[in-house]
Amino acid sequence: MDPILRTQIIHFVCFIAVLLILPTLSESNQFCEAGSGRGDYECGVASSSLRKILIKGGTVVNAHHQEVADVYVEDGIIVAVKPNIRVGDDDVTVIDATGKFVMPGGVDPHTHLAMDFMGTRTIDDFFSGQAAALAGGTTMHIDFVIPVNGSLSAGYEAYVEKAKLSCMDYGFHMAVTKWDEIVAREMEIMVKEKGINSFKFFLAYKGALMISDELLLDGLKKCKSLGALAMVHAENGDAVFEGQKRMIELGITGPEGHALSRPPLLEGEGTARAIRLAGFVNTPLYIVHVMSIDAMEEIARARKAGQRVVGEPVVSGLVLDDSGLWDPDFVTAAKFVMSPPIRASGHGKALQAALSAGVLQLVGTDHCVFNSTQKAMGIDDFRKIPNGVNGIEERMHLVWDTLVESGQISVTDYVRLTSTECARIFNMYPRKGAILVGSDADIIILNPNSSFEISASSHHSRLDTNVFEGRRGKGKVEVTIAGGRIVWENDKLKVVPGSGKYIERPPYNYLFDGIDKAEGNYLNSLRAPVKRYKATT
């Protein structure tokens, strides 16, 4: 063949090959760009494929025990946890964890990714939010599905579509915003067919998500019959609405008006009411984002009386106070707006003490982020500022620095509060929340002698601000392994859109143990109905 002709044929074949490859490359880049945050990470790289991993010489920490041991992972599952593991296979990635803690990845019980709220949508989707989580040592989260026009099924389908970008494992809670026979039937479908075992009821956001006490009672009864956990956003929504009007009448339109309009006593009242109604129905209750002493004391009182109530503080409420809301710069002040509000100094310390004493059981984030442009929707009226702050990337570091470094909790308590208890409450343990043979290989390696610094310029969320800006501390997650993949190492993320799995969660967690006996005791205690004789004439 003529050399010139052969060269032309080769060029032509190469050109056709490039054309065939381009769509794939383009789609991959679009995936990355759609989810990219402000930090550095690679997307869809081969190095994120499943590996055999041997973690050597670290202190393996579970909620019940810690020991110096090796951890061996194959095909995304932990297959051995013991000292001096030897593996003959050359195709093994070895990580030296000497002097470091090897712990189950964090499980965040409370997030809002790609959520439509207050006329806009949260800036983090299921890729960018999860990428941020992985950089911070969280390997599983449970997000809240918001119904579409009250329909649970339509809401579920919308979130299935949103979650196609996921790069780590996730589950769903389901919000209930209206009540009729269709919703009741849909709740059964969610539990029996979709792997959802928790339903949230809002006692705030009047005119939007808020429900009545009548609806709450219907929902509590249905949750009990299905073995699903009822969750409550506990504030008095009617009183909050009145408080907002009062602030506007007083000319207080800035972010500080948000906190002033919904003081701790309204959170305490909502918490007390929800607890008493759950006690009336005799079903377990989970109080989300406990932000105040008022709410915490109601939970403590109920638990002391034997009621099955779980209290979830969030990291912003533990480590921040409300001073930022009075900052003269609107952008700075508005970034702290969330509900219930971040409270005055003293509440956070009390919540920390409640965690260490077992009054509160686990730590979430309520990661629900809007950028400064979105927050500016309420520049002349705090009621229009989209509610929410960040935390999905910062939680593990801040809980370690705040509670472990200060000596308030032990390392095993840390694992319980950030991972294991959530896995137990939502029926994922020991698949999640443990470094045990057969558990998913969701693992972090934390160096207690390393330090961290938080900044919007380096975090991995798409958010342009950070409520923890400039905070420094000790204890850094140096390696994150999710589903058997090394996704965070050497301050670099290697994440794959679509690699996350939806985790179905069965009903009837441990909080339901003995409920039937309690029900029987209650019925026996009634001493009724009384047999009476009708009077004769």
Phi, psi and omega in degrees: 000142179300130182304321181294316179297318180298320178297319180295320179296317179299316179299321182294315179299317179298320180298315178297319180298318179298319179298323179290327183280328188308314181302320179297315179298319182297315180298318180298316181293323177297319177304311183297314184294325181296327185253357190294142178257209184262352178264180181268132168199155177265156184232129174069028184275151185297332183293350179271004180292163181299141182226165164271126185232134175239117178260117189255135163075009180273170173270109182279124185241123168245173183294339184250350191193152171222147181201153173281120184200165172264157177231126180245132185238133171224136174051040174081006182235143174284121184250346177203139173223102181191164179291150169055051175286132176243131180234124183280341183294132178286337185273053181233130174273121182256129178242125178274115181248021180304130180078008182236166180260132176253115190224159174297143177301153180295148174239114183265117184279357193211099177220161176224092178259141180050042182265129175275121188201135176053043174079012179208186181231140178305142189286336177269128175262192184286352173263305183294321179294318179288324176300317177298318179301314182297322178296336180260004176094010175261128187244000180205140175216162176239121184257157183264118174281126177260126180302154175259113184053039178086350184275120178291320182295317179294321177297316179301313181297322179296321181283330173300319179293315180300323187281359178297341178277356191300144178239010173207171184289150184206162172224178180235136156267164177235127174277148176239120187240356175209173181218129169197182183295330179294315179298318179300317179291323179295325176300319178297318179297317181300319182285313189276336185238337187249358176073028177255127182236023181209138182229136184252138179237128182265124173263008179231183184065061181300136180085358180231278184258346188296140177243164179272167175298325179299314178295319179301317179298316177300316181294319179298317179296320180292318177302316180300316183292334182264352185072026180260150182273125176278133179240145185225131163275108193257095166217158175274100187297324178294318180291323176300316179300318177294319179297323178295316178299319181298316181297316180297319178297329178276000180080015179265097186250350183278179183305331179297333178297332179299310181292320182294332184279344182223071185293169182304327183297331178285329174289320178298317180296314180298320179295314180298317181296314180297318180298316182292323178291322176295323176294322178298320179279338183067059176222149179297153182223141179240118179264117181279160178029070174288117188245352189223159172301321182303311180291318181300319181293327176294320178294316179301317181297317182293317180295322178297328179278359177096005180282147183271089182233132177251134177246127183244099168284163176242158191298326179296322179288337180281323191245352181246162168236179189277006185299329180297334181293342179262009179297137181294340177274121184300316182302316179295313182294318185293332182294342181270358184286117174210168181228135350302159186291158166296131191266172179296160179307136181115323180293317181300316179298321179294321178293322176300314180297323179294324175295314183293334181269353180087005177291321173251150197250337185198167183239127174249196179232327192054042179297112186208088197248140177230138182284176187296330177293317178294318179298331182292352174301337180249030184297333178251002183199107184302338181293342181259002177284120178302131184278130172151149177226172180271174178165346187295330179270333189266341189306307187298319180292316185289324177294319177299309184295321185282320188253322181279312181297331180276352180083009181287329178224162178273173178294321178294324174298322179301314179297319179298314185287330185259350187213296192295315184295322176298316179298323179289313183299322184256023169058048176241356183275140004265014175302317175245159174080019182205149169255082182226156177300126182098346177286156173299144180279067172254101194223143171236152172243116184249129177262111183289345181263356179267160183239162179228159172220137184256134179203145176296337181284344183233353179287171188253359171289158175279358181293142181264003175226176176206126183290346178255021184311128175083357182288135177242155178191178180255152179096100185236136173285114183264333179221135171238128176244123181236120180060031180084004178252137173280108186251345179219119181198140180055039179060027178233139175263138172231100190234151184237110177302136179087358182274348179285155180243144173280126182259112176284143185233120182287161179281182176060069174285183186296339180293341180272352180300124178085359180300320182295323178292319177298322179296318179296318178297322179297313182296321179292332183284345185291331184051044184209159001284151178275132176282122182238149178263135177286139179292139178256148180258000000 
